[in-house]
């Protein structure tokens, strides 16, 4: 009997264990104490997926029933998608959560199978499989449309931007404000950058985040806001938009046409032409944004300005369409093709400027002009002549007069390449009655007489006086002089001077007559007489001159010359000088040499207030 009881109890225990293993959940036992043990079995019920709802944008919203814990504690849950981990905010097996709903995301188009597992302590119970079919995936790209696709420069294009999944389906859940960056168009030649109006209507330049509002996956223009593209560069543009990893695989193709002509653009083959050389212009009719206005064609009369005639009188010109050079300020027929006028041969815009230096060229047809002048710097040609100028052409005898000698090209511009030391020879003026020759100070300050090479230093084509050197002219003879200079190749035109008398300064002897012998030359302030012989005579008038020996006038009354000698005799002293007119005595004095023997006498002619004259007579 006892053996049968033990067998029955063993079979009962095995049955209880088998029931616990086959229940679909784990169980636990409760109760106990001394004596015979009793056991109770509790089951962890699997959750039931109550919803698996797919939505546009590649999401599935899951919910499931809550499971009552079989004891003290909390039941947590995790989700598997196709046997693997989910995304979105759905808990994975490694991190279960005490929630009963979540949203899986990032799903491409397709059908997905989900299970939800409940976990309590070390026990787990898994739901039946629930399927969800996703028909619209997450946003993967933008599609851009625009109207019109052939705008004029500066015109508006209304954009429509659609968020799409990889299959081209509109992702209707892509909503609200998104910052898109636009590209694919450049600024116009005038610097006008393309823009897109954001959701507030502010124009935002390409390359900058532009806030646009999307509704059901689409951003459309409303009242000039939220996607109005303004483009200024004429030609073809390929517009794209991006936000993070979202781009535009197929750009919006636009063909932008230029506006009507509103100004000219002016360019030249060189901005540093040589004087008198042809410089080919390119004249472009432009719209308000700097695009070539291709509708501006045919012959137009342009008037050019901004350059002056050269010092030689050569006026600036531009050739017309027939090849005739037309002076600035006169209407010039220029032919345009598709908005551009270019030179052909020597016709239709060949410009010649003759004055060296800066020029700012403009052109106008009466309504259009170039707002930015064409800046040029004209260089002078090689020297072809010399120009002589003086500080004054009416100098006082023996006074310094500063010369300026300028090397010039064929058009009268200063030939700046004519530099360094040059040997010039001056001519055209005579010595004064005292024998004082005209001179020019060389680069070292030495006075060089006319007719002899005078070294002057030229700097950038000009020789000018510095510190009483390098061109100080002194003319000594009163009256007219026509001064020239030559370097052996070029000779200046004569410069007419009228030299006036200086202040009364010296006594001179004039009209010297000898009974025998000869007098040195000049016989003026000083005079050496030889061969006069015994009892020979010297007769002379007396004059008052300036420092260079030119006779002065109107010395006033009471002036007379006293003549003395260290030997021989003097007759006619004192000798009266006229108060008005030339200061030359009407009468002469007479010196008579000793009657016998050798002699060496000095005759002194003195007038109070002036430097005396001396004559020596020797036997």
Coordinates of C-alpha atoms in Angstrom, one line a residue:
X1 CA 0.0 0.0 0.0
X2 CA 2.8 2.3 0.9
X3 CA 4.5 1.6 -2.4
X4 CA 1.5 2.5 -4.4
X5 CA 1.1 5.8 -2.5
X6 CA 4.7 6.8 -3.3
X7 CA 4.2 6.0 -7.0
X8 CA 1.0 8.1 -7.1
X9 CA 2.7 11.1 -5.5
X10 CA 5.6 10.9 -8.0
X11 CA 3.2 10.9 -10.9
X12 CA 1.4 13.9 -9.4
X13 CA 4.6 15.9 -9.1
X14 CA 5.6 15.1 -12.7
X15 CA 2.2 16.3 -13.9
X16 CA 2.5 19.6 -12.1
X17 CA 6.0 20.1 -13.5
X18 CA 4.7 19.3 -17.1
X19 CA 1.8 21.8 -16.7
X20 CA 4.2 24.5 -15.7
X21 CA 6.4 24.0 -18.8
X22 CA 3.6 23.8 -21.3
X23 CA 1.6 26.8 -20.2
X24 CA 3.2 29.4 -22.6
X25 CA 4.5 31.4 -19.6
X26 CA 6.6 30.9 -16.6
X27 CA 5.1 30.3 -13.2
X28 CA 6.1 30.6 -9.6
X29 CA 5.2 28.8 -6.4
X30 CA 3.9 30.3 -3.2
X31 CA 3.1 29.0 0.2
X32 CA 5.2 26.7 2.4
X33 CA 5.9 25.8 6.0
X34 CA 6.5 22.7 8.1
X35 CA 4.9 19.6 7.1
X36 CA 3.6 18.7 3.8
X37 CA 4.2 21.4 1.2
X38 CA 1.4 22.8 -1.0
X39 CA 2.0 24.6 -4.4
X40 CA 0.1 27.3 -6.5
X41 CA 0.8 28.0 -10.2
X42 CA 0.3 31.6 -11.8
X43 CA 0.6 32.4 -15.5
X44 CA 2.3 35.5 -17.2
X45 CA -0.2 36.3 -20.0
X46 CA 1.1 37.4 -23.4
X47 CA 0.2 41.0 -24.5
X48 CA -2.2 41.5 -27.4
X49 CA -1.2 44.0 -30.2
X50 CA -4.3 46.2 -30.5
X51 CA -3.1 48.5 -33.3
X52 CA -0.4 48.5 -35.9
X53 CA -1.2 51.5 -38.0
X54 CA 1.1 52.6 -40.8
X55 CA 1.3 56.3 -41.8
X56 CA 2.9 58.4 -44.6
X57 CA 6.5 59.1 -43.9
X58 CA 7.5 55.6 -43.0
X59 CA 6.0 55.2 -39.6
X60 CA 3.9 52.5 -37.8
X61 CA 2.0 53.4 -34.6
X62 CA 1.8 50.4 -32.3
X63 CA -0.3 49.8 -29.2
X64 CA -0.9 46.7 -27.1
X65 CA -2.8 45.5 -24.1
X66 CA -1.3 45.7 -20.6
X67 CA -0.4 42.5 -18.8
X68 CA -1.2 42.1 -15.2
X69 CA 1.9 41.2 -13.2
X70 CA 1.6 37.8 -11.5
X71 CA 3.1 39.2 -8.3
X72 CA 4.7 42.2 -6.8
X73 CA 6.6 44.2 -9.5
X74 CA 6.1 45.9 -12.9
X75 CA 5.7 44.3 -16.3
X76 CA 7.9 45.9 -19.1
X77 CA 7.6 45.4 -22.8
X78 CA 9.8 45.4 -25.9
X79 CA 9.0 45.3 -29.6
X80 CA 10.5 43.4 -32.5
X81 CA 10.1 44.2 -36.1
X82 CA 10.7 41.3 -38.5
X83 CA 12.5 39.6 -35.7
X84 CA 14.9 42.5 -35.2
X85 CA 15.1 45.8 -33.3
X86 CA 12.6 48.6 -34.1
X87 CA 13.3 52.3 -34.5
X88 CA 11.6 55.5 -33.4
X89 CA 10.6 55.4 -29.7
X90 CA 9.8 51.7 -29.6
X91 CA 11.6 49.8 -26.9
X92 CA 14.1 47.2 -28.0
X93 CA 14.8 43.9 -26.2
X94 CA 17.9 45.3 -24.6
X95 CA 15.9 48.1 -22.9
X96 CA 12.3 47.2 -22.3
X97 CA 9.9 49.8 -21.0
X98 CA 6.7 49.9 -19.0
X99 CA 4.7 51.5 -21.9
X100 CA 1.9 50.2 -24.0
X101 CA 2.3 52.2 -27.2
X102 CA 5.1 53.5 -29.5
X103 CA 5.9 54.6 -33.0
X104 CA 8.4 52.8 -35.3
X105 CA 9.9 55.1 -37.9
X106 CA 12.3 55.3 -40.9
X107 CA 10.5 52.6 -42.8
X108 CA 10.6 52.2 -46.5
X109 CA 7.6 51.1 -48.5
X110 CA 6.8 47.5 -47.6
X111 CA 5.0 45.1 -45.2
X112 CA 6.4 44.6 -41.7
X113 CA 5.7 42.1 -38.9
X114 CA 5.7 43.1 -35.3
X115 CA 5.6 41.2 -32.0
X116 CA 5.4 42.7 -28.4
X117 CA 6.9 40.7 -25.5
X118 CA 6.0 41.2 -21.9
X119 CA 8.8 40.7 -19.3
X120 CA 8.3 40.2 -15.6
X121 CA 11.3 39.3 -13.6
X122 CA 12.9 36.5 -15.5
X123 CA 9.7 35.5 -17.3
X124 CA 8.7 36.5 -20.8
X125 CA 5.4 36.2 -22.8
X126 CA 5.2 37.2 -26.5
X127 CA 2.2 38.4 -28.5
X128 CA 0.9 37.0 -31.7
X129 CA 2.4 38.6 -34.9
X130 CA 0.7 41.8 -36.3
X131 CA 1.4 43.1 -39.8
X132 CA 1.6 46.7 -41.1
X133 CA 1.9 47.8 -44.7
X134 CA 3.8 51.1 -45.3
X135 CA 2.8 52.7 -48.6
X136 CA 4.7 56.1 -48.2
X137 CA 8.2 56.1 -46.9
X138 CA 10.1 58.8 -45.0
X139 CA 11.1 62.0 -46.8
X140 CA 14.2 61.3 -48.9
X141 CA 14.3 64.1 -51.4
X142 CA 12.7 67.3 -52.7
X143 CA 11.0 67.9 -56.0
X144 CA 10.9 71.5 -57.2
X145 CA 8.6 73.0 -59.8
X146 CA 8.3 76.6 -60.7
X147 CA 6.2 79.0 -62.8
X148 CA 7.2 80.5 -65.1
X149 CA 10.3 78.6 -66.2
X150 CA 11.4 81.3 -68.6
X151 CA 11.4 84.5 -66.4
X152 CA 12.9 87.8 -67.3
X153 CA 15.9 88.9 -65.2
X154 CA 14.6 90.3 -62.0
X155 CA 11.2 88.5 -62.4
X156 CA 9.5 86.3 -59.9
X157 CA 9.2 82.5 -60.2
X158 CA 6.7 80.8 -57.8
X159 CA 8.2 77.7 -56.5
X160 CA 6.4 74.5 -55.4
X161 CA 8.6 72.2 -53.3
X162 CA 7.4 68.7 -52.4
X163 CA 8.9 66.3 -49.9
X164 CA 9.0 62.8 -51.4
X165 CA 10.1 59.4 -50.4
X166 CA 12.4 57.3 -52.5
X167 CA 9.5 56.1 -54.7
X168 CA 8.4 59.7 -55.5
X169 CA 5.4 59.6 -53.1
X170 CA 4.5 62.8 -51.4
X171 CA 5.3 62.6 -47.7
X172 CA 2.3 64.2 -46.3
X173 CA 3.6 64.1 -42.7
X174 CA 6.5 66.5 -43.7
X175 CA 4.9 69.6 -42.3
X176 CA 5.6 72.8 -40.5
X177 CA 8.6 75.1 -40.9
X178 CA 11.8 73.8 -42.5
X179 CA 15.0 75.6 -43.3
X180 CA 16.0 75.0 -46.9
X181 CA 19.2 76.1 -48.6
X182 CA 18.9 77.0 -52.3
X183 CA 21.6 76.8 -54.9
X184 CA 22.1 76.6 -58.7
X185 CA 22.0 80.3 -59.7
X186 CA 24.6 83.0 -59.5
X187 CA 24.6 86.8 -59.0
X188 CA 24.1 89.0 -62.1
X189 CA 27.1 91.0 -63.5
X190 CA 25.7 93.9 -61.5
X191 CA 26.0 92.0 -58.3
X192 CA 22.3 91.1 -57.8
X193 CA 22.2 87.8 -55.9
X194 CA 19.3 85.4 -56.4
X195 CA 16.8 85.2 -53.5
X196 CA 13.9 83.1 -52.3
X197 CA 11.2 84.7 -50.1
X198 CA 10.8 82.9 -46.8
X199 CA 7.5 82.2 -45.0
X200 CA 7.5 85.8 -43.7
X201 CA 8.2 87.3 -47.1
X202 CA 11.8 88.3 -46.5
X203 CA 14.1 87.8 -49.5
X204 CA 16.9 85.4 -48.5
X205 CA 20.0 85.0 -50.6
X206 CA 21.0 81.6 -52.1
X207 CA 23.3 79.7 -49.8
X208 CA 21.5 80.9 -46.6
X209 CA 18.9 78.9 -44.6
X210 CA 15.4 79.9 -45.8
X211 CA 12.4 79.1 -43.6
X212 CA 9.6 77.7 -45.6
X213 CA 6.3 76.3 -44.3
X214 CA 5.1 72.8 -45.5
X215 CA 1.6 71.5 -45.4
X216 CA 0.9 67.9 -46.2
X217 CA 4.4 67.6 -47.6
X218 CA 4.2 70.6 -49.9
X219 CA 5.5 74.2 -49.7
X220 CA 3.6 76.6 -52.0
X221 CA 3.7 80.4 -52.4
X222 CA 1.1 82.5 -50.7
X223 CA 0.8 86.2 -51.2
X224 CA 4.4 86.7 -52.3
X225 CA 5.7 84.6 -49.4
X226 CA 7.0 81.1 -48.9
X227 CA 9.0 80.4 -52.0
X228 CA 9.0 83.3 -54.4
X229 CA 12.3 83.0 -56.4
X230 CA 13.8 86.2 -57.8
X231 CA 16.7 85.6 -60.2
X232 CA 18.8 88.2 -62.0
X233 CA 21.5 86.5 -64.1
X234 CA 20.4 85.9 -67.6
X235 CA 20.9 82.4 -69.0
X236 CA 20.3 78.9 -67.8
X237 CA 19.9 78.0 -64.1
X238 CA 19.4 74.7 -62.3
X239 CA 17.7 75.3 -59.0
X240 CA 18.1 72.9 -56.1
X241 CA 17.1 72.9 -52.4
X242 CA 18.5 71.0 -49.6
X243 CA 17.9 70.4 -45.9
X244 CA 20.5 68.3 -44.2
X245 CA 20.6 65.0 -46.2
X246 CA 17.6 65.9 -48.3
X247 CA 18.5 67.2 -51.7
X248 CA 17.0 67.8 -55.1
X249 CA 18.0 65.0 -57.5
X250 CA 16.3 66.7 -60.5
X251 CA 16.9 70.5 -60.4
X252 CA 14.4 73.0 -61.7
X253 CA 15.6 74.1 -65.1
X254 CA 15.1 77.9 -65.8
X255 CA 16.0 80.0 -68.8
X256 CA 16.3 83.6 -67.7
X257 CA 16.0 86.3 -70.4
X258 CA 17.7 89.7 -70.1
X259 CA 15.7 92.9 -69.6
X260 CA 15.7 95.9 -71.9
X261 CA 18.8 98.1 -72.2
X262 CA 19.2 100.6 -69.4
X263 CA 22.9 101.4 -69.4
X264 CA 26.2 100.7 -71.2
X265 CA 29.2 98.7 -70.1
X266 CA 32.4 100.1 -71.6
X267 CA 35.7 98.1 -71.8
X268 CA 39.0 98.6 -73.8
X269 CA 41.6 96.3 -75.2
X270 CA 44.1 98.0 -72.8
X271 CA 43.7 100.5 -70.0
X272 CA 47.2 101.8 -70.5
X273 CA 47.3 102.8 -74.2
X274 CA 50.2 104.8 -75.7
X275 CA 49.3 108.3 -76.9
X276 CA 47.9 108.2 -80.4
X277 CA 47.6 104.4 -80.5
X278 CA 44.3 102.8 -81.4
X279 CA 42.6 101.2 -78.4
X280 CA 39.7 99.0 -79.3
X281 CA 36.5 99.5 -77.3
X282 CA 33.8 97.0 -76.5
X283 CA 30.5 98.6 -75.8
X284 CA 27.8 96.5 -74.2
X285 CA 24.2 97.4 -73.8
X286 CA 23.1 96.1 -70.4
X287 CA 19.8 95.7 -68.5
X288 CA 19.4 97.0 -65.0
X289 CA 21.2 94.0 -63.6
X290 CA 24.2 94.1 -65.9
X291 CA 23.1 91.4 -68.3
X292 CA 23.8 91.9 -71.9
X293 CA 20.6 93.4 -73.4
X294 CA 20.5 91.3 -76.6
X295 CA 17.5 93.1 -78.0
X296 CA 19.7 96.3 -78.4
X297 CA 20.8 96.0 -82.0
X298 CA 21.5 98.1 -85.1
X299 CA 23.1 101.5 -85.5
X300 CA 23.1 103.9 -82.5
X301 CA 24.6 107.4 -82.2
X302 CA 26.9 107.6 -79.2
X303 CA 28.7 110.6 -78.0
X304 CA 32.0 110.0 -76.1
X305 CA 33.5 112.2 -73.4
X306 CA 36.1 112.1 -70.6
X307 CA 39.3 112.8 -72.5
X308 CA 40.9 116.1 -73.6
X309 CA 43.0 117.2 -76.5
X310 CA 46.8 116.9 -76.1
X311 CA 49.0 119.9 -75.6
X312 CA 49.7 119.8 -79.3
X313 CA 45.9 120.2 -80.0
X314 CA 45.2 116.5 -81.0
X315 CA 41.6 115.8 -80.0
X316 CA 40.5 112.3 -78.8
X317 CA 38.5 110.3 -81.4
X318 CA 36.5 107.1 -81.8
X319 CA 36.0 105.5 -85.2
X320 CA 32.4 105.1 -86.4
X321 CA 30.9 102.1 -88.1
X322 CA 32.3 103.4 -91.5
X323 CA 35.8 103.7 -90.1
X324 CA 35.9 107.5 -89.8
X325 CA 37.6 108.9 -86.7
X326 CA 35.1 111.2 -84.9
X327 CA 36.1 113.6 -82.2
X328 CA 34.8 113.3 -78.7
X329 CA 31.7 115.3 -78.2
X330 CA 30.3 114.6 -81.6
X331 CA 27.7 111.9 -82.3
X332 CA 29.4 108.7 -83.6
X333 CA 27.4 106.0 -85.4
X334 CA 28.2 102.6 -83.7
X335 CA 26.7 99.3 -84.8
X336 CA 25.4 96.8 -82.2
X337 CA 24.8 93.1 -82.6
X338 CA 22.9 91.2 -79.9
X339 CA 23.7 94.1 -77.5
X340 CA 27.4 94.3 -78.2
X341 CA 29.4 96.7 -80.4
X342 CA 33.0 95.5 -81.2
X343 CA 35.7 96.8 -83.5
X344 CA 36.0 95.4 -87.0
X345 CA 39.2 96.3 -88.7
X346 CA 39.7 100.0 -87.7
X347 CA 35.9 100.7 -87.6
X348 CA 33.2 100.7 -85.0
X349 CA 34.9 101.8 -81.8
X350 CA 38.7 102.2 -82.3
X351 CA 39.6 104.9 -79.8
X352 CA 42.6 107.2 -80.0
X353 CA 43.7 109.3 -77.1
X354 CA 46.5 111.8 -77.4
X355 CA 46.9 113.5 -74.1
X356 CA 49.0 111.5 -71.6
X357 CA 47.7 110.9 -68.1
X358 CA 44.4 109.7 -66.7
X359 CA 41.1 109.7 -68.5
X360 CA 37.6 108.6 -67.5
X361 CA 35.7 107.7 -70.7
X362 CA 31.9 107.7 -70.9
X363 CA 29.5 107.1 -73.8
X364 CA 25.8 108.1 -74.2
X365 CA 23.1 107.8 -76.8
X366 CA 21.1 110.4 -75.0
X367 CA 19.2 108.0 -72.7
X368 CA 21.8 105.4 -71.9
X369 CA 25.2 105.9 -70.5
X370 CA 27.9 103.9 -68.7
X371 CA 27.4 104.6 -64.9
X372 CA 31.0 103.6 -64.2
X373 CA 33.5 105.5 -66.4
X374 CA 36.2 103.6 -68.1
X375 CA 39.4 104.6 -66.4
X376 CA 42.5 104.7 -68.6
X377 CA 46.1 105.9 -68.1
X378 CA 47.6 107.1 -71.4
X379 CA 51.4 107.0 -71.7
X380 CA 53.4 109.5 -73.6
X381 CA 55.4 108.6 -76.7
X382 CA 59.1 109.0 -77.2
X383 CA 60.7 112.5 -77.4
X384 CA 60.4 114.2 -80.7
X385 CA 61.0 117.8 -79.7
X386 CA 62.1 120.1 -76.9
X387 CA 60.1 123.0 -75.4
X388 CA 61.9 126.0 -73.8
X389 CA 60.1 128.2 -71.3
X390 CA 61.3 130.8 -68.8
X391 CA 60.2 132.2 -65.5
X392 CA 60.0 135.6 -67.3
X393 CA 60.6 136.7 -70.9
X394 CA 61.2 140.3 -69.7
X395 CA 64.2 139.9 -67.4
X396 CA 66.5 142.6 -66.1
X397 CA 70.1 142.5 -67.6
X398 CA 72.4 140.2 -65.5
X399 CA 69.4 138.9 -63.4
X400 CA 68.8 135.2 -63.0
X401 CA 65.9 133.8 -65.0
X402 CA 64.9 130.2 -64.4
X403 CA 64.5 128.0 -67.5
X404 CA 62.4 124.9 -67.9
X405 CA 63.2 122.6 -70.8
X406 CA 60.7 119.9 -71.5
X407 CA 61.0 116.9 -73.9
X408 CA 57.8 116.3 -75.7
X409 CA 56.3 113.5 -77.9
X410 CA 54.7 114.2 -81.2
X411 CA 51.5 115.3 -79.5
X412 CA 53.0 117.7 -77.0
X413 CA 52.9 115.4 -74.0
X414 CA 55.9 115.4 -71.7
X415 CA 58.2 112.5 -72.9
X416 CA 58.8 111.0 -69.5
X417 CA 61.3 108.5 -70.9
X418 CA 63.7 111.4 -71.8
X419 CA 65.8 111.3 -68.6
X420 CA 69.3 111.7 -67.2
X421 CA 72.1 114.1 -68.3
X422 CA 71.7 115.8 -71.6
X423 CA 74.2 118.2 -73.3
X424 CA 72.3 121.3 -74.6
X425 CA 73.7 124.2 -76.5
X426 CA 72.0 127.5 -76.2
X427 CA 72.0 130.3 -78.8
X428 CA 70.2 133.5 -79.7
X429 CA 71.6 136.1 -77.4
X430 CA 74.7 138.4 -77.5
X431 CA 77.2 139.7 -75.1
X432 CA 76.7 143.1 -73.5
X433 CA 78.8 146.2 -74.4
X434 CA 81.1 145.2 -71.5
X435 CA 81.6 141.8 -73.1
X436 CA 79.5 139.8 -70.6
X437 CA 78.3 136.8 -72.5
X438 CA 74.8 135.2 -71.9
X439 CA 75.1 132.0 -69.8
X440 CA 73.1 129.1 -68.5
X441 CA 74.1 127.3 -65.3
X442 CA 74.7 123.6 -65.8
X443 CA 73.7 120.8 -63.4
X444 CA 76.6 121.6 -61.1
X445 CA 75.8 125.3 -61.0
X446 CA 78.7 126.5 -63.3
X447 CA 77.7 129.3 -65.7
X448 CA 78.3 128.1 -69.3
X449 CA 78.4 130.7 -72.1
X450 CA 76.0 130.4 -75.1
X451 CA 77.5 128.3 -77.8
X452 CA 79.1 125.7 -75.5
X453 CA 77.5 122.4 -74.4
X454 CA 75.7 122.8 -71.1
X455 CA 75.0 119.6 -69.2
X456 CA 71.5 119.5 -67.7
X457 CA 69.7 116.8 -65.8
X458 CA 66.2 115.7 -67.0
X459 CA 63.8 113.9 -64.7
X460 CA 60.8 112.3 -66.3
X461 CA 61.3 114.5 -69.4
X462 CA 61.8 117.8 -67.6
X463 CA 64.9 119.8 -66.7
X464 CA 64.1 122.5 -64.1
X465 CA 66.2 124.7 -61.8
X466 CA 67.1 123.5 -58.4
X467 CA 69.2 125.6 -56.0
X468 CA 70.6 127.9 -58.7
X469 CA 71.6 125.0 -60.8
X470 CA 70.4 123.2 -63.9
X471 CA 69.1 126.0 -66.1
X472 CA 69.6 129.4 -64.6
X473 CA 69.7 131.8 -67.6
X474 CA 71.5 135.2 -67.4
X475 CA 71.1 137.6 -70.3
X476 CA 73.4 140.7 -70.2
X477 CA 72.6 142.7 -73.3
X478 CA 69.6 145.0 -73.2
X479 CA 67.1 144.6 -76.0
X480 CA 65.6 141.6 -77.9
X481 CA 66.9 138.1 -77.8
X482 CA 65.5 134.9 -79.4
X483 CA 66.9 132.0 -77.4
X484 CA 67.0 128.4 -78.6
X485 CA 68.4 125.2 -77.2
X486 CA 69.4 122.0 -79.0
X487 CA 70.6 118.5 -77.9
X488 CA 72.0 117.9 -81.4
X489 CA 68.8 116.1 -82.5
X490 CA 66.0 118.3 -81.3
X491 CA 66.0 122.1 -81.3
X492 CA 63.5 124.2 -79.4
X493 CA 61.4 126.9 -81.0
X494 CA 62.9 130.4 -80.2
X495 CA 61.7 132.1 -77.1
X496 CA 61.6 135.9 -77.4
X497 CA 63.0 137.9 -74.6
X498 CA 63.1 141.6 -74.0
X499 CA 65.9 142.5 -71.6
X500 CA 65.7 145.7 -69.7
X501 CA 68.5 147.8 -68.2
X502 CA 69.6 147.2 -64.7
X503 CA 70.3 149.7 -62.0
X504 CA 73.0 152.3 -62.6
X505 CA 76.2 150.8 -61.2
X506 CA 79.4 151.5 -63.1
X507 CA 81.4 154.1 -65.1
X508 CA 82.5 153.2 -68.6
X509 CA 84.6 154.9 -71.3
X510 CA 83.1 154.9 -74.8
X511 CA 83.9 156.0 -78.3
X512 CA 87.7 155.8 -77.5
X513 CA 89.8 157.4 -80.2
X514 CA 93.7 157.0 -80.3
X515 CA 96.1 159.1 -82.2
X516 CA 98.3 156.0 -82.5
X517 CA 98.6 152.5 -81.2
X518 CA 95.7 150.2 -80.2
X519 CA 93.3 149.5 -77.3
X520 CA 92.3 146.2 -75.9
X521 CA 88.8 144.9 -76.5
X522 CA 86.5 145.6 -74.9
X523 CA 87.7 149.0 -74.0
X524 CA 84.9 149.8 -71.5
X525 CA 85.2 149.4 -67.8
X526 CA 88.9 148.9 -68.2
X527 CA 91.1 149.5 -71.2
X528 CA 94.7 148.7 -72.0
X529 CA 96.3 151.0 -74.6
X530 CA 99.6 150.2 -76.3
X531 CA 101.7 151.9 -79.0
X532 CA 100.3 155.4 -78.2
X533 CA 103.7 157.0 -78.3
X534 CA 105.1 160.2 -76.9
X535 CA 102.6 163.1 -77.0
X536 CA 100.0 160.7 -78.3
X537 CA 96.4 161.3 -77.4
X538 CA 93.4 159.3 -76.2
X539 CA 89.9 160.8 -76.4
X540 CA 86.7 159.2 -75.0
X541 CA 83.3 159.9 -73.8
X542 CA 82.1 158.8 -70.3
X543 CA 78.9 156.7 -69.7
X544 CA 77.1 155.4 -66.7
X545 CA 75.9 151.7 -67.1
X546 CA 74.3 148.9 -65.2
X547 CA 76.4 146.0 -63.9
X548 CA 76.5 144.4 -67.4
X549 CA 77.6 147.5 -69.3
X550 CA 74.3 148.7 -70.7
X551 CA 73.9 152.5 -70.7
X552 CA 71.4 153.7 -68.2
X553 CA 69.2 156.8 -68.5
X554 CA 67.9 159.6 -66.4
X555 CA 70.5 159.6 -63.7
X556 CA 69.5 163.1 -62.5
X557 CA 71.2 166.5 -62.4
X558 CA 74.6 167.3 -60.9
X559 CA 76.5 164.2 -62.1
X560 CA 80.0 164.7 -63.6
X561 CA 83.0 162.6 -64.2
X562 CA 86.4 163.5 -62.8
X563 CA 89.3 162.2 -64.9
X564 CA 92.8 161.9 -63.4
X565 CA 96.0 160.3 -64.6
X566 CA 99.3 159.2 -63.0
X567 CA 101.2 160.8 -65.8
X568 CA 100.7 162.9 -69.0
X569 CA 97.9 165.5 -69.0
X570 CA 94.1 165.4 -68.9
X571 CA 91.9 168.0 -70.6
X572 CA 88.1 168.2 -70.3
X573 CA 87.8 167.2 -66.6
X574 CA 85.4 167.4 -65.0
X575 CA 83.1 166.1 -67.7
X576 CA 79.3 166.8 -67.3
X577 CA 76.8 164.0 -67.6
X578 CA 73.2 164.6 -68.8
X579 CA 70.4 164.5 -66.2
X580 CA 67.9 163.0 -68.6
X581 CA 68.2 160.6 -71.5
X582 CA 71.1 158.2 -71.9
X583 CA 73.8 158.8 -69.4
X584 CA 76.6 159.5 -71.9
X585 CA 78.7 162.7 -71.8
X586 CA 78.2 165.0 -74.8
X587 CA 81.9 166.0 -74.6
X588 CA 85.1 163.9 -74.5
X589 CA 88.1 164.1 -72.3
X590 CA 91.6 164.1 -73.8
X591 CA 94.6 162.3 -72.3
X592 CA 98.0 163.4 -73.8
X593 CA 101.0 161.1 -73.2
X594 CA 104.3 162.5 -72.0
X595 CA 106.4 164.1 -74.7
X596 CA 109.4 161.9 -74.1
X597 CA 110.6 158.8 -72.4
X598 CA 108.8 155.6 -71.5
X599 CA 105.6 155.8 -69.5
X600 CA 103.0 153.5 -67.8
X601 CA 100.1 155.7 -66.8
X602 CA 96.7 154.9 -65.3
X603 CA 93.8 157.1 -66.2
X604 CA 90.9 156.9 -63.7
X605 CA 87.4 158.0 -64.6
X606 CA 85.3 158.5 -61.4
X607 CA 81.7 159.5 -60.8
X608 CA 80.5 159.7 -57.2
X609 CA 78.4 156.7 -56.3
X610 CA 79.5 154.4 -59.1
X611 CA 82.4 152.0 -59.7
X612 CA 85.2 153.9 -61.6
X613 CA 86.6 153.0 -65.0
X614 CA 90.4 152.8 -65.6
X615 CA 92.5 153.1 -68.7
X616 CA 96.2 152.2 -68.8
X617 CA 98.6 153.8 -71.4
X618 CA 102.0 152.2 -71.7
X619 CA 105.2 152.8 -73.7

